[in-house]
């Protein structure tokens, strides 16, 4: 049986939808339906229950696909291993990250990655929403979080910290704050995300963690826009080090309260690389993971 047909069947199972599988595979749904029908005819058994509203795997289909999936992974691994000695990794690699992280961190690195691996076509899906990796056919995601959640496999890319910043022009218009509590009398530029709007957290080596309620406008869902607003003198912002460190060095922004750790959620945060749970990790994904770890090595 054609392995590509079986991979299509597995995609239908993962998506619980012929239309969804077709979207990820970038083919017409009718062609996926024909593959399903042909495989079922060859096996002499129905793999899916199909109604107008949903698609589910039959008991026979579940048993069959559980045995087939590892075999396909092994075939792909053997094929890649045989070719790896004489060819560079190739194919399309779909990567996702937040808009700000994509623009400020990934894009400069991807130019170098393409020089090293010209046969890999990187499809960067920049989104501030956490895209479903399986549903969107994504090979690798970079997520900013205290710790990864869910069933995905993860590895830490780099630690992140957050800094309270404002422009020199804004600080000339207000009294220079000497303690985080002074933020309650200042215009604070906040994330327009539930749970991240109203409280900024602080701690230091000498002071236990405490919360400062903040207010201000505008509320923005994109970190790049918050950074731009802070540089323009609109107020005080709490932003990631990888986003504001160049502006601090150039003098576009000034860090407030450097003796304190600060955050909008949890103090221990990081950038994580996540990929679907599978036995075989394609070589194109492995080289991307190794490349990003090398370029963004934890300190």
PDB file of C-alpha atoms in Angstrom:
ATOM      1  CA  UNK A   1       0.000   0.000   0.000  1.00  0.00           C
ATOM      2  CA  UNK A   2       1.228   3.493  -0.892  1.00  0.00           C
ATOM      3  CA  UNK A   3       2.751   5.151   2.176  1.00  0.00           C
ATOM      4  CA  UNK A   4       1.537   8.587   1.056  1.00  0.00           C
ATOM      5  CA  UNK A   5      -2.039   7.275   1.134  1.00  0.00           C
ATOM      6  CA  UNK A   6      -1.537   6.025   4.678  1.00  0.00           C
ATOM      7  CA  UNK A   7      -0.114   9.393   5.719  1.00  0.00           C
ATOM      8  CA  UNK A   8      -3.237  11.032   4.339  1.00  0.00           C
ATOM      9  CA  UNK A   9      -5.365   8.618   6.367  1.00  0.00           C
ATOM     10  CA  UNK A  10      -3.415   9.507   9.506  1.00  0.00           C
ATOM     11  CA  UNK A  11      -3.911  13.199   8.830  1.00  0.00           C
ATOM     12  CA  UNK A  12      -7.667  12.612   8.524  1.00  0.00           C
ATOM     13  CA  UNK A  13      -7.571  10.815  11.879  1.00  0.00           C
ATOM     14  CA  UNK A  14      -5.600  13.636  13.544  1.00  0.00           C
ATOM     15  CA  UNK A  15      -7.872  16.336  12.159  1.00  0.00           C
ATOM     16  CA  UNK A  16     -11.100  14.322  12.621  1.00  0.00           C
ATOM     17  CA  UNK A  17     -12.099  15.865   9.312  1.00  0.00           C
ATOM     18  CA  UNK A  18     -11.543  15.251   5.616  1.00  0.00           C
ATOM     19  CA  UNK A  19     -11.807  18.985   4.926  1.00  0.00           C
ATOM     20  CA  UNK A  20      -9.313  19.763   7.684  1.00  0.00           C
ATOM     21  CA  UNK A  21      -6.846  17.200   6.381  1.00  0.00           C
ATOM     22  CA  UNK A  22      -7.204  18.610   2.868  1.00  0.00           C
ATOM     23  CA  UNK A  23      -6.511  22.124   4.152  1.00  0.00           C
ATOM     24  CA  UNK A  24      -3.294  21.056   5.891  1.00  0.00           C
ATOM     25  CA  UNK A  25      -2.182  18.962   2.909  1.00  0.00           C
ATOM     26  CA  UNK A  26      -3.152  21.763   0.516  1.00  0.00           C
ATOM     27  CA  UNK A  27      -5.233  19.494  -1.716  1.00  0.00           C
ATOM     28  CA  UNK A  28      -8.869  19.279  -2.744  1.00  0.00           C
ATOM     29  CA  UNK A  29     -11.144  17.522  -0.188  1.00  0.00           C
ATOM     30  CA  UNK A  30     -12.448  15.252  -2.932  1.00  0.00           C
ATOM     31  CA  UNK A  31      -8.953  13.825  -3.451  1.00  0.00           C
ATOM     32  CA  UNK A  32      -8.688  13.037   0.275  1.00  0.00           C
ATOM     33  CA  UNK A  33     -12.097  11.335   0.140  1.00  0.00           C
ATOM     34  CA  UNK A  34     -10.905   9.206  -2.763  1.00  0.00           C
ATOM     35  CA  UNK A  35      -7.783   8.168  -0.847  1.00  0.00           C
ATOM     36  CA  UNK A  36      -9.870   7.176   2.186  1.00  0.00           C
ATOM     37  CA  UNK A  37     -12.265   5.170   0.021  1.00  0.00           C
ATOM     38  CA  UNK A  38      -9.412   3.428  -1.820  1.00  0.00           C
ATOM     39  CA  UNK A  39      -7.605   2.423   1.375  1.00  0.00           C
ATOM     40  CA  UNK A  40     -10.822   1.162   2.960  1.00  0.00           C
ATOM     41  CA  UNK A  41     -11.596  -0.842  -0.190  1.00  0.00           C
ATOM     42  CA  UNK A  42      -8.122  -2.408  -0.209  1.00  0.00           C
ATOM     43  CA  UNK A  43      -8.359  -3.306   3.484  1.00  0.00           C
ATOM     44  CA  UNK A  44     -11.946  -4.492   3.194  1.00  0.00           C
ATOM     45  CA  UNK A  45     -12.938  -2.584   6.333  1.00  0.00           C
ATOM     46  CA  UNK A  46     -14.229   0.855   7.251  1.00  0.00           C
ATOM     47  CA  UNK A  47     -11.696   3.097   8.995  1.00  0.00           C
ATOM     48  CA  UNK A  48     -14.003   6.028   9.730  1.00  0.00           C
ATOM     49  CA  UNK A  49     -17.617   6.632  10.661  1.00  0.00           C
ATOM     50  CA  UNK A  50     -18.744   9.586   8.565  1.00  0.00           C
ATOM     51  CA  UNK A  51     -21.864  11.678   9.072  1.00  0.00           C
ATOM     52  CA  UNK A  52     -22.816  15.131   7.864  1.00  0.00           C
ATOM     53  CA  UNK A  53     -21.644  16.597  11.182  1.00  0.00           C
ATOM     54  CA  UNK A  54     -18.570  14.628  12.281  1.00  0.00           C
ATOM     55  CA  UNK A  55     -15.987  11.970  11.503  1.00  0.00           C
ATOM     56  CA  UNK A  56     -14.760   9.397  14.011  1.00  0.00           C
ATOM     57  CA  UNK A  57     -12.368   6.470  13.796  1.00  0.00           C
ATOM     58  CA  UNK A  58     -13.875   2.984  13.908  1.00  0.00           C
ATOM     59  CA  UNK A  59     -12.566   0.416  16.368  1.00  0.00           C
ATOM     60  CA  UNK A  60     -10.926  -1.485  13.508  1.00  0.00           C
ATOM     61  CA  UNK A  61      -9.470   1.747  12.149  1.00  0.00           C
ATOM     62  CA  UNK A  62      -8.028   2.694  15.519  1.00  0.00           C
ATOM     63  CA  UNK A  63      -6.231  -0.646  15.870  1.00  0.00           C
ATOM     64  CA  UNK A  64      -4.928  -0.509  12.311  1.00  0.00           C
ATOM     65  CA  UNK A  65      -3.665   3.065  12.460  1.00  0.00           C
ATOM     66  CA  UNK A  66      -2.006   2.554  15.847  1.00  0.00           C
ATOM     67  CA  UNK A  67       0.139  -0.145  14.257  1.00  0.00           C
ATOM     68  CA  UNK A  68       0.731   1.676  10.994  1.00  0.00           C
ATOM     69  CA  UNK A  69       1.825   5.054  12.389  1.00  0.00           C
ATOM     70  CA  UNK A  70       5.112   3.841  13.984  1.00  0.00           C
ATOM     71  CA  UNK A  71       5.946   1.897  10.807  1.00  0.00           C
ATOM     72  CA  UNK A  72       5.570   5.016   8.680  1.00  0.00           C
ATOM     73  CA  UNK A  73       7.776   6.935  11.084  1.00  0.00           C
ATOM     74  CA  UNK A  74      10.410   4.215  10.796  1.00  0.00           C
ATOM     75  CA  UNK A  75      10.212   4.286   6.995  1.00  0.00           C
ATOM     76  CA  UNK A  76      10.675   8.055   6.954  1.00  0.00           C
ATOM     77  CA  UNK A  77      13.568   7.834   9.410  1.00  0.00           C
ATOM     78  CA  UNK A  78      15.287   5.100   7.375  1.00  0.00           C
ATOM     79  CA  UNK A  79      14.816   7.043   4.137  1.00  0.00           C
ATOM     80  CA  UNK A  80      16.223  10.222   5.660  1.00  0.00           C
ATOM     81  CA  UNK A  81      19.146   8.391   7.255  1.00  0.00           C
ATOM     82  CA  UNK A  82      20.065   6.813   3.939  1.00  0.00           C
ATOM     83  CA  UNK A  83      19.957  10.178   2.190  1.00  0.00           C
ATOM     84  CA  UNK A  84      21.545  12.297   4.922  1.00  0.00           C
ATOM     85  CA  UNK A  85      25.110  11.364   4.051  1.00  0.00           C
ATOM     86  CA  UNK A  86      24.801  12.774   0.525  1.00  0.00           C
ATOM     87  CA  UNK A  87      22.082  15.419   0.699  1.00  0.00           C
ATOM     88  CA  UNK A  88      21.155  18.427   2.789  1.00  0.00           C
ATOM     89  CA  UNK A  89      17.861  18.415   4.684  1.00  0.00           C
ATOM     90  CA  UNK A  90      15.057  19.730   2.531  1.00  0.00           C
ATOM     91  CA  UNK A  91      11.324  20.399   2.390  1.00  0.00           C
ATOM     92  CA  UNK A  92       8.954  22.964   3.831  1.00  0.00           C
ATOM     93  CA  UNK A  93       9.260  23.718   7.538  1.00  0.00           C
ATOM     94  CA  UNK A  94       6.268  25.482   9.052  1.00  0.00           C
ATOM     95  CA  UNK A  95       7.261  27.516  12.133  1.00  0.00           C
ATOM     96  CA  UNK A  96       5.088  29.699  14.364  1.00  0.00           C
ATOM     97  CA  UNK A  97       5.842  32.348  16.993  1.00  0.00           C
ATOM     98  CA  UNK A  98       4.353  35.589  18.292  1.00  0.00           C
ATOM     99  CA  UNK A  99       4.482  38.615  16.017  1.00  0.00           C
ATOM    100  CA  UNK A 100       7.030  40.439  18.189  1.00  0.00           C
ATOM    101  CA  UNK A 101       9.322  37.421  18.642  1.00  0.00           C
ATOM    102  CA  UNK A 102       9.114  36.668  14.919  1.00  0.00           C
ATOM    103  CA  UNK A 103      10.085  40.221  13.953  1.00  0.00           C
ATOM    104  CA  UNK A 104      12.736  40.975  16.561  1.00  0.00           C
ATOM    105  CA  UNK A 105      14.377  37.585  17.126  1.00  0.00           C
ATOM    106  CA  UNK A 106      13.567  35.010  14.459  1.00  0.00           C
ATOM    107  CA  UNK A 107      13.684  36.951  11.193  1.00  0.00           C
ATOM    108  CA  UNK A 108      17.337  38.068  11.514  1.00  0.00           C
ATOM    109  CA  UNK A 109      18.292  34.473  12.359  1.00  0.00           C
ATOM    110  CA  UNK A 110      16.262  32.912   9.558  1.00  0.00           C
ATOM    111  CA  UNK A 111      18.329  34.746   6.975  1.00  0.00           C
ATOM    112  CA  UNK A 112      21.414  32.925   8.268  1.00  0.00           C
ATOM    113  CA  UNK A 113      19.489  29.657   8.544  1.00  0.00           C
ATOM    114  CA  UNK A 114      18.561  29.875   4.846  1.00  0.00           C
ATOM    115  CA  UNK A 115      22.241  30.341   3.982  1.00  0.00           C
ATOM    116  CA  UNK A 116      23.131  27.167   5.881  1.00  0.00           C
ATOM    117  CA  UNK A 117      20.146  25.149   4.667  1.00  0.00           C
ATOM    118  CA  UNK A 118      19.092  26.499   1.257  1.00  0.00           C
ATOM    119  CA  UNK A 119      16.927  23.449   0.509  1.00  0.00           C
ATOM    120  CA  UNK A 120      14.597  24.064   3.473  1.00  0.00           C
ATOM    121  CA  UNK A 121      11.714  26.446   2.768  1.00  0.00           C
ATOM    122  CA  UNK A 122      10.733  28.143   6.044  1.00  0.00           C
ATOM    123  CA  UNK A 123       7.074  29.125   6.330  1.00  0.00           C
ATOM    124  CA  UNK A 124       6.912  31.465   9.353  1.00  0.00           C
ATOM    125  CA  UNK A 125       3.378  31.809  10.719  1.00  0.00           C
ATOM    126  CA  UNK A 126       3.521  34.922  12.927  1.00  0.00           C
ATOM    127  CA  UNK A 127       0.549  35.048  15.279  1.00  0.00           C
ATOM    128  CA  UNK A 128      -0.164  36.237  18.803  1.00  0.00           C
ATOM    129  CA  UNK A 129      -2.675  33.391  19.070  1.00  0.00           C
ATOM    130  CA  UNK A 130      -1.412  29.941  20.049  1.00  0.00           C
ATOM    131  CA  UNK A 131      -2.061  28.128  16.795  1.00  0.00           C
ATOM    132  CA  UNK A 132      -2.939  24.433  17.010  1.00  0.00           C
ATOM    133  CA  UNK A 133       0.098  22.611  15.632  1.00  0.00           C
ATOM    134  CA  UNK A 134      -1.771  19.589  14.288  1.00  0.00           C
ATOM    135  CA  UNK A 135      -4.699  21.515  12.848  1.00  0.00           C
ATOM    136  CA  UNK A 136      -2.415  23.987  11.074  1.00  0.00           C
ATOM    137  CA  UNK A 137       0.256  21.491  10.003  1.00  0.00           C
ATOM    138  CA  UNK A 138       2.951  23.282  12.014  1.00  0.00           C
ATOM    139  CA  UNK A 139       6.274  21.520  12.569  1.00  0.00           C
ATOM    140  CA  UNK A 140       7.682  23.730  15.327  1.00  0.00           C
ATOM    141  CA  UNK A 141       6.380  26.473  17.616  1.00  0.00           C
ATOM    142  CA  UNK A 142       8.163  28.988  19.837  1.00  0.00           C
ATOM    143  CA  UNK A 143       6.040  29.913  22.842  1.00  0.00           C
ATOM    144  CA  UNK A 144       6.768  32.403  25.627  1.00  0.00           C
ATOM    145  CA  UNK A 145       5.524  31.036  28.922  1.00  0.00           C
ATOM    146  CA  UNK A 146       6.543  30.093  32.483  1.00  0.00           C
ATOM    147  CA  UNK A 147       6.326  26.432  31.446  1.00  0.00           C
ATOM    148  CA  UNK A 148       4.812  24.565  28.497  1.00  0.00           C
ATOM    149  CA  UNK A 149       1.350  23.061  28.844  1.00  0.00           C
ATOM    150  CA  UNK A 150      -0.483  20.327  26.988  1.00  0.00           C
ATOM    151  CA  UNK A 151       0.643  17.174  25.222  1.00  0.00           C
ATOM    152  CA  UNK A 152       3.297  18.705  22.989  1.00  0.00           C
ATOM    153  CA  UNK A 153       6.988  17.821  23.296  1.00  0.00           C
ATOM    154  CA  UNK A 154       9.030  20.817  24.459  1.00  0.00           C
ATOM    155  CA  UNK A 155      12.573  21.990  24.969  1.00  0.00           C
ATOM    156  CA  UNK A 156      13.698  25.314  26.434  1.00  0.00           C
ATOM    157  CA  UNK A 157      15.209  27.733  23.953  1.00  0.00           C
ATOM    158  CA  UNK A 158      16.209  30.625  26.230  1.00  0.00           C
ATOM    159  CA  UNK A 159      15.387  32.296  29.521  1.00  0.00           C
ATOM    160  CA  UNK A 160      13.442  35.547  29.408  1.00  0.00           C
ATOM    161  CA  UNK A 161      13.072  38.407  31.866  1.00  0.00           C
ATOM    162  CA  UNK A 162      10.899  41.521  31.874  1.00  0.00           C
ATOM    163  CA  UNK A 163      11.858  45.142  32.429  1.00  0.00           C
ATOM    164  CA  UNK A 164       9.916  48.294  33.312  1.00  0.00           C
ATOM    165  CA  UNK A 165      10.831  50.927  30.741  1.00  0.00           C
ATOM    166  CA  UNK A 166       9.917  54.454  29.659  1.00  0.00           C
ATOM    167  CA  UNK A 167      11.315  57.010  27.237  1.00  0.00           C
ATOM    168  CA  UNK A 168      13.607  59.842  28.390  1.00  0.00           C
ATOM    169  CA  UNK A 169      11.010  62.353  27.134  1.00  0.00           C
ATOM    170  CA  UNK A 170       8.264  60.826  29.294  1.00  0.00           C
ATOM    171  CA  UNK A 171      10.486  60.765  32.363  1.00  0.00           C
ATOM    172  CA  UNK A 172      11.266  64.479  31.927  1.00  0.00           C
ATOM    173  CA  UNK A 173       7.535  65.201  32.204  1.00  0.00           C
ATOM    174  CA  UNK A 174       6.946  63.276  35.450  1.00  0.00           C
ATOM    175  CA  UNK A 175       8.711  62.876  38.749  1.00  0.00           C
ATOM    176  CA  UNK A 176      11.363  60.171  38.429  1.00  0.00           C
ATOM    177  CA  UNK A 177       9.915  57.168  40.328  1.00  0.00           C
ATOM    178  CA  UNK A 178      12.130  55.652  43.008  1.00  0.00           C
ATOM    179  CA  UNK A 179       9.897  52.685  43.905  1.00  0.00           C
ATOM    180  CA  UNK A 180       7.483  50.472  41.913  1.00  0.00           C
ATOM    181  CA  UNK A 181       4.549  51.756  43.995  1.00  0.00           C
ATOM    182  CA  UNK A 182       4.963  55.091  42.221  1.00  0.00           C
ATOM    183  CA  UNK A 183       3.573  53.404  39.094  1.00  0.00           C
ATOM    184  CA  UNK A 184       0.090  53.813  40.561  1.00  0.00           C
ATOM    185  CA  UNK A 185       0.334  57.552  39.735  1.00  0.00           C
ATOM    186  CA  UNK A 186       1.765  57.020  36.239  1.00  0.00           C
ATOM    187  CA  UNK A 187       0.290  56.106  32.859  1.00  0.00           C
ATOM    188  CA  UNK A 188       1.089  52.419  32.378  1.00  0.00           C
ATOM    189  CA  UNK A 189       0.866  50.892  28.910  1.00  0.00           C
ATOM    190  CA  UNK A 190      -0.791  47.525  29.380  1.00  0.00           C
ATOM    191  CA  UNK A 191      -1.437  44.277  27.525  1.00  0.00           C
ATOM    192  CA  UNK A 192      -5.020  43.930  26.317  1.00  0.00           C
ATOM    193  CA  UNK A 193      -5.065  40.319  27.491  1.00  0.00           C
ATOM    194  CA  UNK A 194      -7.164  38.888  30.303  1.00  0.00           C
ATOM    195  CA  UNK A 195      -5.148  38.385  33.474  1.00  0.00           C
ATOM    196  CA  UNK A 196      -2.277  40.607  32.289  1.00  0.00           C
ATOM    197  CA  UNK A 197      -3.860  44.063  32.490  1.00  0.00           C
ATOM    198  CA  UNK A 198      -4.122  45.274  36.059  1.00  0.00           C
ATOM    199  CA  UNK A 199      -1.228  43.971  38.179  1.00  0.00           C
ATOM    200  CA  UNK A 200       2.546  44.107  37.830  1.00  0.00           C
ATOM    201  CA  UNK A 201       4.603  41.901  40.149  1.00  0.00           C
ATOM    202  CA  UNK A 202       7.955  42.806  41.711  1.00  0.00           C
ATOM    203  CA  UNK A 203      10.556  41.231  43.964  1.00  0.00           C
ATOM    204  CA  UNK A 204      14.229  41.635  44.819  1.00  0.00           C
ATOM    205  CA  UNK A 205      16.949  39.888  46.755  1.00  0.00           C
ATOM    206  CA  UNK A 206      15.907  41.879  49.830  1.00  0.00           C
ATOM    207  CA  UNK A 207      12.141  42.154  49.316  1.00  0.00           C
ATOM    208  CA  UNK A 208       9.528  39.430  48.959  1.00  0.00           C
ATOM    209  CA  UNK A 209       7.223  39.497  45.954  1.00  0.00           C
ATOM    210  CA  UNK A 210       4.557  42.182  45.965  1.00  0.00           C
ATOM    211  CA  UNK A 211       1.919  43.431  43.524  1.00  0.00           C
ATOM    212  CA  UNK A 212       1.435  46.952  42.197  1.00  0.00           C
ATOM    213  CA  UNK A 213      -1.988  47.706  40.672  1.00  0.00           C
ATOM    214  CA  UNK A 214      -1.497  49.724  37.485  1.00  0.00           C
ATOM    215  CA  UNK A 215      -3.779  51.801  35.294  1.00  0.00           C
ATOM    216  CA  UNK A 216      -3.382  53.582  32.019  1.00  0.00           C
ATOM    217  CA  UNK A 217      -4.063  53.732  28.314  1.00  0.00           C
ATOM    218  CA  UNK A 218      -3.755  52.428  25.692  1.00  0.00           C
ATOM    219  CA  UNK A 219      -4.298  48.715  26.165  1.00  0.00           C
ATOM    220  CA  UNK A 220      -2.569  46.856  23.330  1.00  0.00           C
ATOM    221  CA  UNK A 221      -2.474  43.153  22.481  1.00  0.00           C
ATOM    222  CA  UNK A 222       0.814  43.348  20.560  1.00  0.00           C
ATOM    223  CA  UNK A 223       4.162  43.763  22.322  1.00  0.00           C
ATOM    224  CA  UNK A 224       5.722  45.605  19.369  1.00  0.00           C
ATOM    225  CA  UNK A 225       3.010  48.258  19.540  1.00  0.00           C
ATOM    226  CA  UNK A 226       3.528  48.630  23.308  1.00  0.00           C
ATOM    227  CA  UNK A 227       7.249  49.136  22.740  1.00  0.00           C
ATOM    228  CA  UNK A 228       6.594  51.755  20.067  1.00  0.00           C
ATOM    229  CA  UNK A 229       4.156  53.572  22.362  1.00  0.00           C
ATOM    230  CA  UNK A 230       6.739  53.613  25.149  1.00  0.00           C
ATOM    231  CA  UNK A 231       9.436  54.996  22.816  1.00  0.00           C
ATOM    232  CA  UNK A 232       6.979  57.677  21.664  1.00  0.00           C
ATOM    233  CA  UNK A 233       6.599  58.834  25.274  1.00  0.00           C
ATOM    234  CA  UNK A 234       3.072  57.567  25.920  1.00  0.00           C
ATOM    235  CA  UNK A 235       3.906  56.034  29.305  1.00  0.00           C
ATOM    236  CA  UNK A 236       5.603  53.194  31.163  1.00  0.00           C
ATOM    237  CA  UNK A 237       5.677  49.641  29.780  1.00  0.00           C
ATOM    238  CA  UNK A 238       6.665  46.218  31.100  1.00  0.00           C
ATOM    239  CA  UNK A 239       8.327  44.328  28.249  1.00  0.00           C
ATOM    240  CA  UNK A 240      10.620  41.366  27.579  1.00  0.00           C
ATOM    241  CA  UNK A 241      14.388  41.816  27.606  1.00  0.00           C
ATOM    242  CA  UNK A 242      14.828  40.486  24.053  1.00  0.00           C
ATOM    243  CA  UNK A 243      12.459  43.206  22.840  1.00  0.00           C
ATOM    244  CA  UNK A 244      13.787  46.272  24.685  1.00  0.00           C
ATOM    245  CA  UNK A 245      17.496  45.616  25.318  1.00  0.00           C
ATOM    246  CA  UNK A 246      18.570  47.213  21.989  1.00  0.00           C
ATOM    247  CA  UNK A 247      16.497  50.308  22.801  1.00  0.00           C
ATOM    248  CA  UNK A 248      18.017  50.517  26.285  1.00  0.00           C
ATOM    249  CA  UNK A 249      21.494  50.387  24.754  1.00  0.00           C
ATOM    250  CA  UNK A 250      20.606  53.068  22.181  1.00  0.00           C
ATOM    251  CA  UNK A 251      19.011  55.340  24.799  1.00  0.00           C
ATOM    252  CA  UNK A 252      15.538  55.205  23.274  1.00  0.00           C
ATOM    253  CA  UNK A 253      14.273  53.735  26.556  1.00  0.00           C
ATOM    254  CA  UNK A 254      15.346  53.862  30.200  1.00  0.00           C
ATOM    255  CA  UNK A 255      14.948  50.958  32.609  1.00  0.00           C
ATOM    256  CA  UNK A 256      13.149  51.779  35.860  1.00  0.00           C
ATOM    257  CA  UNK A 257      13.806  49.826  39.068  1.00  0.00           C
ATOM    258  CA  UNK A 258      16.708  47.664  37.751  1.00  0.00           C
ATOM    259  CA  UNK A 259      17.221  46.288  41.268  1.00  0.00           C
ATOM    260  CA  UNK A 260      13.814  44.555  41.052  1.00  0.00           C
ATOM    261  CA  UNK A 261      12.645  41.571  39.077  1.00  0.00           C
ATOM    262  CA  UNK A 262       9.334  42.313  37.397  1.00  0.00           C
ATOM    263  CA  UNK A 263       6.627  40.403  35.534  1.00  0.00           C
ATOM    264  CA  UNK A 264       2.949  40.436  34.599  1.00  0.00           C
ATOM    265  CA  UNK A 265       2.467  36.774  35.547  1.00  0.00           C
ATOM    266  CA  UNK A 266       5.282  34.570  36.885  1.00  0.00           C
ATOM    267  CA  UNK A 267       8.922  35.415  37.497  1.00  0.00           C
ATOM    268  CA  UNK A 268      10.412  32.271  35.957  1.00  0.00           C
ATOM    269  CA  UNK A 269       9.692  32.538  32.242  1.00  0.00           C
ATOM    270  CA  UNK A 270      11.309  31.261  29.066  1.00  0.00           C
ATOM    271  CA  UNK A 271      10.969  30.816  25.343  1.00  0.00           C
ATOM    272  CA  UNK A 272      10.096  27.190  24.595  1.00  0.00           C
ATOM    273  CA  UNK A 273      10.244  25.198  21.384  1.00  0.00           C
ATOM    274  CA  UNK A 274       7.308  22.820  20.992  1.00  0.00           C
ATOM    275  CA  UNK A 275       6.578  20.176  18.387  1.00  0.00           C
ATOM    276  CA  UNK A 276       3.949  17.449  17.949  1.00  0.00           C
ATOM    277  CA  UNK A 277       4.330  14.229  19.889  1.00  0.00           C
ATOM    278  CA  UNK A 278       5.780  11.759  17.410  1.00  0.00           C
ATOM    279  CA  UNK A 279       8.371   8.991  17.365  1.00  0.00           C
ATOM    280  CA  UNK A 280      10.267  10.346  14.380  1.00  0.00           C
ATOM    281  CA  UNK A 281      11.337  13.984  14.247  1.00  0.00           C
ATOM    282  CA  UNK A 282      12.126  15.049  10.662  1.00  0.00           C
ATOM    283  CA  UNK A 283      15.666  16.154  10.000  1.00  0.00           C
ATOM    284  CA  UNK A 284      14.522  19.596   8.821  1.00  0.00           C
ATOM    285  CA  UNK A 285      12.984  20.169  12.279  1.00  0.00           C
ATOM    286  CA  UNK A 286      16.015  18.809  14.115  1.00  0.00           C
ATOM    287  CA  UNK A 287      18.415  21.139  12.312  1.00  0.00           C
ATOM    288  CA  UNK A 288      16.154  24.127  13.041  1.00  0.00           C
ATOM    289  CA  UNK A 289      16.030  23.233  16.745  1.00  0.00           C
ATOM    290  CA  UNK A 290      19.817  22.847  16.866  1.00  0.00           C
ATOM    291  CA  UNK A 291      20.318  26.105  14.954  1.00  0.00           C
ATOM    292  CA  UNK A 292      18.063  28.170  17.242  1.00  0.00           C
ATOM    293  CA  UNK A 293      19.642  26.670  20.363  1.00  0.00           C
ATOM    294  CA  UNK A 294      23.085  27.538  19.045  1.00  0.00           C
ATOM    295  CA  UNK A 295      22.143  31.101  18.149  1.00  0.00           C
ATOM    296  CA  UNK A 296      20.074  31.780  21.290  1.00  0.00           C
ATOM    297  CA  UNK A 297      22.119  29.768  23.762  1.00  0.00           C
ATOM    298  CA  UNK A 298      20.846  29.984  27.349  1.00  0.00           C
ATOM    299  CA  UNK A 299      22.984  31.975  29.734  1.00  0.00           C
TER     300      UNK A 299
END
